[in-house]
CSV table of C-alpha atoms in Angstrom, one decimal:
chain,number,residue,atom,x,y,z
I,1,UNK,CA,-37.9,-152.2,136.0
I,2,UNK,CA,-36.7,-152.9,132.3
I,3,UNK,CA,-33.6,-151.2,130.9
I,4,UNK,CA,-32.2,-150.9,127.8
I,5,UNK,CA,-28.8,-150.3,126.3
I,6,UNK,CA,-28.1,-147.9,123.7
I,7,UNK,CA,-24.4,-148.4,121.8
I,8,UNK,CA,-24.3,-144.8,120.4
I,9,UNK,CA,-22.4,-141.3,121.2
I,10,UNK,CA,-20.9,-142.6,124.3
I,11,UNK,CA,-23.2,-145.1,125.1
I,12,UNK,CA,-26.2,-144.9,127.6
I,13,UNK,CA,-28.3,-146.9,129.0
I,14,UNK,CA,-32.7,-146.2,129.4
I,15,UNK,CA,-34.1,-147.0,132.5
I,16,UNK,CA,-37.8,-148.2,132.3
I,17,UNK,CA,-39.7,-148.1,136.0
I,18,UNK,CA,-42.8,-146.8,138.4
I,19,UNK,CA,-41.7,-143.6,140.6
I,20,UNK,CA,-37.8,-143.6,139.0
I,21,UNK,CA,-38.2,-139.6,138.9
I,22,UNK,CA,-38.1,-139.6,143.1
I,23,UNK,CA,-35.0,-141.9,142.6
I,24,UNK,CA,-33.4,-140.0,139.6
I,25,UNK,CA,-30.4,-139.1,141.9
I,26,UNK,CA,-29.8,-143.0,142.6
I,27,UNK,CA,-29.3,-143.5,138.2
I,28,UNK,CA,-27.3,-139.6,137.4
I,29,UNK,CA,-24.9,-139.8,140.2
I,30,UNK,CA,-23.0,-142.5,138.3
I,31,UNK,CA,-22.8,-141.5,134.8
I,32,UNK,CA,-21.7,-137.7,135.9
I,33,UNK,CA,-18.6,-135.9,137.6
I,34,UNK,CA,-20.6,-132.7,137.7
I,35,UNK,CA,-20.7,-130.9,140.9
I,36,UNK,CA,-24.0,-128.2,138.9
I,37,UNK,CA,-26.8,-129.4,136.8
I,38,UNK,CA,-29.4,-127.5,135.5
I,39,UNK,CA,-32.9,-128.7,135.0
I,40,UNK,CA,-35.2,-127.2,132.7
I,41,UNK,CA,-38.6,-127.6,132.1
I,42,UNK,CA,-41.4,-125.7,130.8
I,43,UNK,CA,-44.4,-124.2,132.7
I,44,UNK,CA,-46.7,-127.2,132.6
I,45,UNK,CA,-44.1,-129.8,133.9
I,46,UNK,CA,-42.0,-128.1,136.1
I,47,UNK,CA,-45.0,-127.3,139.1
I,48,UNK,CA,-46.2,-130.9,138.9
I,49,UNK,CA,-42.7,-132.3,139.0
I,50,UNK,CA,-39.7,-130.3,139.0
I,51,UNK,CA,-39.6,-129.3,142.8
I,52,UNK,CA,-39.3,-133.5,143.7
I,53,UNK,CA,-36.8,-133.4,141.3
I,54,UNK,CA,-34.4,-130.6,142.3
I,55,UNK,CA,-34.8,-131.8,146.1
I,56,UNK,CA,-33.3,-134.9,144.8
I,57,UNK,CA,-30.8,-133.6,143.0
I,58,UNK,CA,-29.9,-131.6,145.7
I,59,UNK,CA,-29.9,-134.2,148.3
I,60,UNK,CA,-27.2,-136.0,146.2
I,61,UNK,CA,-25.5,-133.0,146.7
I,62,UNK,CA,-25.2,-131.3,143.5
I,63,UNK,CA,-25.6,-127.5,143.3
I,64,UNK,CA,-29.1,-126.7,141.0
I,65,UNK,CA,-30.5,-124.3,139.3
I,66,UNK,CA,-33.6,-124.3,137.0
I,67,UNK,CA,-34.6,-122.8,133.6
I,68,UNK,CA,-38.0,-123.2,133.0
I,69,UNK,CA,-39.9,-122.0,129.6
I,70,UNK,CA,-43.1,-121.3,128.1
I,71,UNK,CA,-44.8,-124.8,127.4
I,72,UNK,CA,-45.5,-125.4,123.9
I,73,UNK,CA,-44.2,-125.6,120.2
I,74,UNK,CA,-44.0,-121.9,120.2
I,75,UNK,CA,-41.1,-121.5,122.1
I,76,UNK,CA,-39.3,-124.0,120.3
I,77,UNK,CA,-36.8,-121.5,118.9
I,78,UNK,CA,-33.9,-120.1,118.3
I,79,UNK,CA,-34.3,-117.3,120.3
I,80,UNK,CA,-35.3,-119.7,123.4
I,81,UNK,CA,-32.4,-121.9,123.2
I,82,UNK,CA,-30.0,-118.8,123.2
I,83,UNK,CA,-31.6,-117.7,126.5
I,84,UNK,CA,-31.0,-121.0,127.9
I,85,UNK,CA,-27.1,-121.4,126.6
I,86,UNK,CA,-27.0,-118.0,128.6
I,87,UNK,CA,-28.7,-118.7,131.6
I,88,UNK,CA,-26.1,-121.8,131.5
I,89,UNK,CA,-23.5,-119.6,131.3
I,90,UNK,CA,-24.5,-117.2,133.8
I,91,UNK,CA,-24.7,-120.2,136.3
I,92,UNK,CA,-21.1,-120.8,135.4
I,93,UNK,CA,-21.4,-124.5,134.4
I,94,UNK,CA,-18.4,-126.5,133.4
I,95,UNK,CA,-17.6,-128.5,130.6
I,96,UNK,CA,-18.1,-131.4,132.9
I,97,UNK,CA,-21.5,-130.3,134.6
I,98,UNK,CA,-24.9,-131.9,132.8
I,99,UNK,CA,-28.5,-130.2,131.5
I,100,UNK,CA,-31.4,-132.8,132.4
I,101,UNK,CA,-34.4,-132.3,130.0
I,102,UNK,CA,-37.2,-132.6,132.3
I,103,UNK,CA,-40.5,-132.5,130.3
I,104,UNK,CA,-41.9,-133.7,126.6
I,105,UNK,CA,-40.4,-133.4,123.5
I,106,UNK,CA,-40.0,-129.8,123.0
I,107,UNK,CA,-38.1,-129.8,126.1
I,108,UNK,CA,-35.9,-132.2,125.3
I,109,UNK,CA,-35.3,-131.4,122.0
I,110,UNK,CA,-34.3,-127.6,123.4
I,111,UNK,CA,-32.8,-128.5,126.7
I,112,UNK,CA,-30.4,-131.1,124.3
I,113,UNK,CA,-29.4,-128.6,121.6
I,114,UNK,CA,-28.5,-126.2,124.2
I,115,UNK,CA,-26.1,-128.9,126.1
I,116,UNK,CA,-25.0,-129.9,122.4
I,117,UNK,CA,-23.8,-126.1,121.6
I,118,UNK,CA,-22.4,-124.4,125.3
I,119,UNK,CA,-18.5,-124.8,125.6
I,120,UNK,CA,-19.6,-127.4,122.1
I,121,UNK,CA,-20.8,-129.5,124.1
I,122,UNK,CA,-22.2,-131.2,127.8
I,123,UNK,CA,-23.7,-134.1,128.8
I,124,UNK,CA,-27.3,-134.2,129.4
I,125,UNK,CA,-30.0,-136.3,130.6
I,126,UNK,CA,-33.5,-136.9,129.3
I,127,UNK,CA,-36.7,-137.4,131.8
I,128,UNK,CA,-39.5,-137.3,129.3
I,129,UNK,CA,-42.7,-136.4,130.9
I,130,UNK,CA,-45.1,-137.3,127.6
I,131,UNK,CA,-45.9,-140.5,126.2
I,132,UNK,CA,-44.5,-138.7,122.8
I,133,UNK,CA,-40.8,-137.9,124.1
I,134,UNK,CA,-41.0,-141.4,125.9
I,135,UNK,CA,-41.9,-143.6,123.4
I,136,UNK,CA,-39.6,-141.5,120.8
I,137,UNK,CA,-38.1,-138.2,121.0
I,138,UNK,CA,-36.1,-139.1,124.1
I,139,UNK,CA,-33.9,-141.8,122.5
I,140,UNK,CA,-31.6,-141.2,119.7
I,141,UNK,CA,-29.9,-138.1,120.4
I,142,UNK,CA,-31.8,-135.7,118.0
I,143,UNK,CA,-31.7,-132.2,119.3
I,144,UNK,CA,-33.3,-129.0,117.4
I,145,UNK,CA,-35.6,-126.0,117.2
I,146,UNK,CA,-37.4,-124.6,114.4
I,147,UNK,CA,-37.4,-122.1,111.8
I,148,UNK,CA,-39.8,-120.0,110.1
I,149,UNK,CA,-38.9,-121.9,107.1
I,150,UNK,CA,-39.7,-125.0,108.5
I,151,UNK,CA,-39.7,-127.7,112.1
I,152,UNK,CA,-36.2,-128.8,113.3
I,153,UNK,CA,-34.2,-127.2,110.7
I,154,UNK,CA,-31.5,-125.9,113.3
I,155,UNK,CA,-30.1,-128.6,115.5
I,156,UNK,CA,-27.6,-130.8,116.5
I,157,UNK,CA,-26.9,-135.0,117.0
I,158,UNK,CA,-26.6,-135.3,120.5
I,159,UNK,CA,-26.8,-138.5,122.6
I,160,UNK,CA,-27.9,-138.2,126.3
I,161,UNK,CA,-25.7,-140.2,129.0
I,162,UNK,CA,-29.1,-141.5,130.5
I,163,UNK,CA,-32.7,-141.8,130.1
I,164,UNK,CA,-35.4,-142.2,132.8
I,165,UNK,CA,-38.5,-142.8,131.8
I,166,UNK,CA,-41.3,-143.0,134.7
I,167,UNK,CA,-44.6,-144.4,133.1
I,168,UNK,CA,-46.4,-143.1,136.1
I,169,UNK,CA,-46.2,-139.5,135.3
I,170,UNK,CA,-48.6,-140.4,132.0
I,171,UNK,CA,-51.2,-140.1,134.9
I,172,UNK,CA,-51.2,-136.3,134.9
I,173,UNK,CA,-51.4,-136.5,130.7
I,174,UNK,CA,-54.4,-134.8,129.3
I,175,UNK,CA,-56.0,-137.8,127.1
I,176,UNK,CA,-55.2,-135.7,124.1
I,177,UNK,CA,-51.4,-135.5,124.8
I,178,UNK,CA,-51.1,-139.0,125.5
I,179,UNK,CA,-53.2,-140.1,122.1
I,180,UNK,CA,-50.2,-138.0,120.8
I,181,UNK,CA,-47.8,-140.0,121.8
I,182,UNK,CA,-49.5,-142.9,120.5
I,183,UNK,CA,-49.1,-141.9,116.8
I,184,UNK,CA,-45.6,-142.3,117.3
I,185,UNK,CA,-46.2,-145.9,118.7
I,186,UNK,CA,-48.2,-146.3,115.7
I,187,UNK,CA,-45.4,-145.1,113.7
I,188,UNK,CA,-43.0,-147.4,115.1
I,189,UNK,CA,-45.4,-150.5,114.5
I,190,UNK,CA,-46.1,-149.8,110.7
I,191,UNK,CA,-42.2,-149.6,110.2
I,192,UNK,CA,-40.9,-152.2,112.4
I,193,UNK,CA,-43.5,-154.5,114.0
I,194,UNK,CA,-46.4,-156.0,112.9
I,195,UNK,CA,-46.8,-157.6,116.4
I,196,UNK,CA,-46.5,-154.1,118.5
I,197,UNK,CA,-48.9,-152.8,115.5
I,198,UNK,CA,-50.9,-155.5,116.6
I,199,UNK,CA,-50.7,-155.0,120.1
I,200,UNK,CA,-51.4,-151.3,119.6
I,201,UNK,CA,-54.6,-152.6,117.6
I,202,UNK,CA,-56.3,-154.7,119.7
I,203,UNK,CA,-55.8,-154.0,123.8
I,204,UNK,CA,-56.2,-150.8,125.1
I,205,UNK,CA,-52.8,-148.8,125.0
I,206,UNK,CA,-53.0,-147.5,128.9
I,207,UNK,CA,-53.3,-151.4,130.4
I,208,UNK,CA,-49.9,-152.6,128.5
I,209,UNK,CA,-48.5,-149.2,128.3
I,210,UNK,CA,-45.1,-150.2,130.0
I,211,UNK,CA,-44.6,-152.6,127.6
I,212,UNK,CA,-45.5,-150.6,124.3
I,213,UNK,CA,-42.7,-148.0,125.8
I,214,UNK,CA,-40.6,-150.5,126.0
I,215,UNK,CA,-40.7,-152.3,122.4
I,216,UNK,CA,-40.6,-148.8,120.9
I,217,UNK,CA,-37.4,-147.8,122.8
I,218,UNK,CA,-35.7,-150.5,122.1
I,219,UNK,CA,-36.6,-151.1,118.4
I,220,UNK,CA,-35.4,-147.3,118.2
I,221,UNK,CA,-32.0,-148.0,120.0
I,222,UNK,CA,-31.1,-150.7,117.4
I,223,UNK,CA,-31.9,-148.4,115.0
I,224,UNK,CA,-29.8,-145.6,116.2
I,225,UNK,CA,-26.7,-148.1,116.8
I,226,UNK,CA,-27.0,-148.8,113.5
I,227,UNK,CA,-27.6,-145.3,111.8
I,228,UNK,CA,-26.6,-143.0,114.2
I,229,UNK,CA,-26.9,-139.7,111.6
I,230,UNK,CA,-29.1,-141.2,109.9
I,231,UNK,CA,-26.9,-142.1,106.6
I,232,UNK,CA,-29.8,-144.9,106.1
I,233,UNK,CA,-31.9,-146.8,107.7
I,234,UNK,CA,-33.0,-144.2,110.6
I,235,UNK,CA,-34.5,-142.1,107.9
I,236,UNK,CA,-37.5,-145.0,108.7
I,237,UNK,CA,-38.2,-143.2,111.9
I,238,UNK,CA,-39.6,-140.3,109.8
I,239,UNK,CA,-42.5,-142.4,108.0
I,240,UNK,CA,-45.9,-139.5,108.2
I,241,UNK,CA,-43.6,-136.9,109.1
I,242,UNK,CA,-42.7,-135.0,106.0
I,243,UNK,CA,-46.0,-134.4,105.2
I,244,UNK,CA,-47.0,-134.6,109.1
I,245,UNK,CA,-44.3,-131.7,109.4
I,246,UNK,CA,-45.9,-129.5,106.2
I,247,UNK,CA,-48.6,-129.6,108.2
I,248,UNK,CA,-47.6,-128.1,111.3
I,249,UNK,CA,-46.3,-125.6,109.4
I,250,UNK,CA,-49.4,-124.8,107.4
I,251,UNK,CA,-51.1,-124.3,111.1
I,252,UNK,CA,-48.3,-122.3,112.5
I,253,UNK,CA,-47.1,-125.2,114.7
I,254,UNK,CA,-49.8,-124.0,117.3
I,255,UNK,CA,-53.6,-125.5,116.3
I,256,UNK,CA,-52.0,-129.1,115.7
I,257,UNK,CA,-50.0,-131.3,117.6
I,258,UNK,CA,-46.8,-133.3,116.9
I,259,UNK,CA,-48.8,-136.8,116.8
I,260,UNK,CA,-51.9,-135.9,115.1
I,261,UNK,CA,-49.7,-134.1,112.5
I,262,UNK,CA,-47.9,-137.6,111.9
I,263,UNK,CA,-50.8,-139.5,111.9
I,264,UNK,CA,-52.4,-137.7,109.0
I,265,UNK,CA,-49.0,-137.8,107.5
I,266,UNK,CA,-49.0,-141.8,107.7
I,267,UNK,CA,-52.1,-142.0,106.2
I,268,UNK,CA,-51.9,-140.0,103.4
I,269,UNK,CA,-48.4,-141.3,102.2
I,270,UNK,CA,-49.7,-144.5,102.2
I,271,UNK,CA,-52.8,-143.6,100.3
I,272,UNK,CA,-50.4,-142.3,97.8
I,273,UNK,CA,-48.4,-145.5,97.8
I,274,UNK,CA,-51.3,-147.7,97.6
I,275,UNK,CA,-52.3,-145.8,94.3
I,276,UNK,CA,-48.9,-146.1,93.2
I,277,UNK,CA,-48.7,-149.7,93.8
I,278,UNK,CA,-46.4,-149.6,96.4
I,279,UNK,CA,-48.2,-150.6,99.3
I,280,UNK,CA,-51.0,-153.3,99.3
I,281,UNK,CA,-54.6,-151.8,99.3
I,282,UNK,CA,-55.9,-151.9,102.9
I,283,UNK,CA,-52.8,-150.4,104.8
I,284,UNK,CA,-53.7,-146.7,104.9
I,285,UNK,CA,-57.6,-148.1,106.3
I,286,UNK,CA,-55.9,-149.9,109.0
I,287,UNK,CA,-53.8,-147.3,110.0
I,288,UNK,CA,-56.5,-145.1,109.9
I,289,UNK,CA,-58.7,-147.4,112.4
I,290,UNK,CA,-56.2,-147.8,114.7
I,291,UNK,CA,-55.9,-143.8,114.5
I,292,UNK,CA,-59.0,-143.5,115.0
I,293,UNK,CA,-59.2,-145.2,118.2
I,294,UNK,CA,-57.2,-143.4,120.1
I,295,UNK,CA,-58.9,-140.2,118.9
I,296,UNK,CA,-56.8,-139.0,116.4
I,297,UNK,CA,-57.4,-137.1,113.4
I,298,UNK,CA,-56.8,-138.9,109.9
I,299,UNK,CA,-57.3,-135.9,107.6
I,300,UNK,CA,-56.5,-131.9,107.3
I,301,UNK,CA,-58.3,-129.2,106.4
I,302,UNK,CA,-55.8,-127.7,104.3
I,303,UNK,CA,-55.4,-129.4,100.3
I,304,UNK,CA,-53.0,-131.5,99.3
I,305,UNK,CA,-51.6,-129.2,97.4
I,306,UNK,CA,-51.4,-127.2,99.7
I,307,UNK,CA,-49.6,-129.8,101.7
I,308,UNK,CA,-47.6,-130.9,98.8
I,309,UNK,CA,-46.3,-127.2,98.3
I,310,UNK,CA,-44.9,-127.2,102.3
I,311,UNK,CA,-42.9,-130.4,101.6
I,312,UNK,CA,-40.5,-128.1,100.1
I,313,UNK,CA,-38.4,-127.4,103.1
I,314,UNK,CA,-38.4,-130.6,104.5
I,315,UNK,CA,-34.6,-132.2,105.7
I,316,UNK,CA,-35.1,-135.7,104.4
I,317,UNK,CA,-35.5,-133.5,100.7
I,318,UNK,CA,-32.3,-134.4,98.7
I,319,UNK,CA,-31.3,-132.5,95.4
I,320,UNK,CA,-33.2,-134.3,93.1
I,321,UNK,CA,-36.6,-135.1,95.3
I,322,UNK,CA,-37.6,-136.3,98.7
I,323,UNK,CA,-37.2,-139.8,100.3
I,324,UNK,CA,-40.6,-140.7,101.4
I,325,UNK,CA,-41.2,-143.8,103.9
I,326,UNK,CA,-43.1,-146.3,102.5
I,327,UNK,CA,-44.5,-149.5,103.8
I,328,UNK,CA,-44.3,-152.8,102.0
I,329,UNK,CA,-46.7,-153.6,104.7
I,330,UNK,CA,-47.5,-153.7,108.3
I,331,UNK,CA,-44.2,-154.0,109.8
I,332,UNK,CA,-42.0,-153.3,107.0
I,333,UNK,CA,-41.0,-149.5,105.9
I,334,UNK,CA,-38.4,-148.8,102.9
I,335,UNK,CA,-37.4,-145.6,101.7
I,336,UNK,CA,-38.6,-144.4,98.2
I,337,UNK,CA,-37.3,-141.4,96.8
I,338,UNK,CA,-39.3,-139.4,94.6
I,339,UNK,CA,-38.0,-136.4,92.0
I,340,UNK,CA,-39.6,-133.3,92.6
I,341,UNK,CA,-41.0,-133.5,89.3
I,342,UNK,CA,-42.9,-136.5,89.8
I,343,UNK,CA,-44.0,-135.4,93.6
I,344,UNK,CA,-47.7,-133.6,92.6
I,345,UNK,CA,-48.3,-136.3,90.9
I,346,UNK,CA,-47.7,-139.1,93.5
I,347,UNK,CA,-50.0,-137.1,95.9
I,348,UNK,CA,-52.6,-137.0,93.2
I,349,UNK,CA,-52.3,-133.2,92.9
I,350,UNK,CA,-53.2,-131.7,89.3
């Protein structure tokens, strides 16, 4: 087993081990008074894993119920997270009762806004299911859904009280979900570590997967401790994701996912920074390469203007431009921020 600490919200720790989700029971119990929790999930996780988790839960004697949703980015809106504050409220939970997120990042980003906004605010717990929301999305506290106008625009800062992440359940991950959470290993690499970069690089992902999990977890938890609303340096954590989230949006958030969105994103900010002089020649190949072999997509059908033109709505925009994440190289990120004026032509659009 390997845990980490996290010294935000509260303070919680991450639990990294084989089979933890049949001993979930065992880590909750002492981090919560609640006599309910509810557990929701969406329609792909909750039949392989949900019923093991609610007999557990139930064993330990807390009272259950379950919400589950429609898998996928789709329901990752408003409208959804209403129904689940209801549901909470029709089930009568208390101030001191606890959501646990069982799924990938969707879920967890859903299941946390919801505990962030009933009665302002419940504890919650985060299982992530995907290599994503376990290498990322489950740490940190971020909590949202999307708008037409753009991804996560509506959300909340909300730190879990736990985190349980079972590397086992990645055996039940479609190869194409779990080469989606490896762009965000990727991502965490190019901004913070050359040597998990490396590692990423040159062994294959599944045979040192525990320990990839845990190096991006806890490069993120010092992070968050020490931008916890990210006032500065956890703006990093967004490097490929403004134009990664422009082009979700160009495909409706339905024809692309998360990771493969971000990877294209990483590598065409960095060919724009290499043109610029910003990055040294090379990066945005490497990053491509290492893309690449995990069977990710490195470009987009739609233009870069195109691209360029859905930036507009994205959060990290200020009033003068957008703060891009840059790499000084492999390892090293730094924020840049560019006026809008001078956006078109950092892309290279005319």
């Amino acid at each position: 087993m390997k845990k980490c600490d996290v010294h935000a919200g509260k303070g919680y720790s991450i639990y990294i081990e084989n089979n933890i989700l049949q001993r979930a029971a065992d880590y909750i119990r002492p981090v919560t008074a609640a006599k309910k929790i509810c557990v929701i999930s969406d329609t792909n996780v909750f039949p392989l894993y949900g019923d093991a988790l609610v007999d557990c839960l139930t064993a330990a004697g807390f009272a259950v119920c379950q919400y589950v949703f429609t898998a996928g980015e789709a329901s990752k809106t408003t409208d959804t997270v209403i129904r689940m504050v209801a549901f909470l409220a029709e089930n009568e939970l208390t101030r001191s009762d606890l959501v646990v997120a069982l799924g990938g990042g969707v879920t967890g980003d859903m299941a946390g806004f919801a505990a962030a906004i009933y009665l302002r605010g419940i504890d919650f717990v985060q299982i992530p299911t995907s290599l994503l929301a376990q290498v990322d999305s489950s740490v940190g506290g971020k909590t949202a859904v999307d708008l037409p106008q753009g991804k996560n625009l509506c959300g909340a800062f909300h730190q879990p009280v736990l985190v349980l992440i079972d590397p086992t359940v990645l055996d039940t991950l479609p190869p194409h979900f779990f080469a989606d959470g490896m762009a965000e290993a990727i991502k965490m690499g190019c901004i913070k570590s050359a040597s998990l970069f490396e590692k990423i690089e040159q062994q294959p992902a599944r045979m040192v997967i525990e320990e990839i999990i845990y190096e991006c977890v806890s490069l993120k938890a010092g992070v968050v401790e020490r931008d916890e609303k990210e006032h500065g340096e956890r703006a990093l954590l967004n490097f490929g994701h403004t134009a990664g989230h422009a082009i979700e949006k160009l495909h409706g958030f339905t024809t692309i996912s998360h990771g493969e969105a971000v990877g294209i994103g990483m590598v065409t900010v960095c060919e724009a920074a290499e043109r610029s002089g910003l990055t040294p020649a090379g990066t945005a190949d490497r990053i491509r390469a290492v893309l690449q072999k995990y069977q990710l997509p490195t470009q987009d059908n739609h233009s870069m203007k195109e691209i360029v033109t859905a930036m507009a709505a994205d959060k990290k925009r200020t009033g003068a431009g957008i703060r891009f994440v840059l790499l000084h190289r492999i390892g090293n990120g730094f924020i840049e921020p560019i006026a809008f004026e001078d956006i078109n032509a950092f892309f290279g659009v005319a």
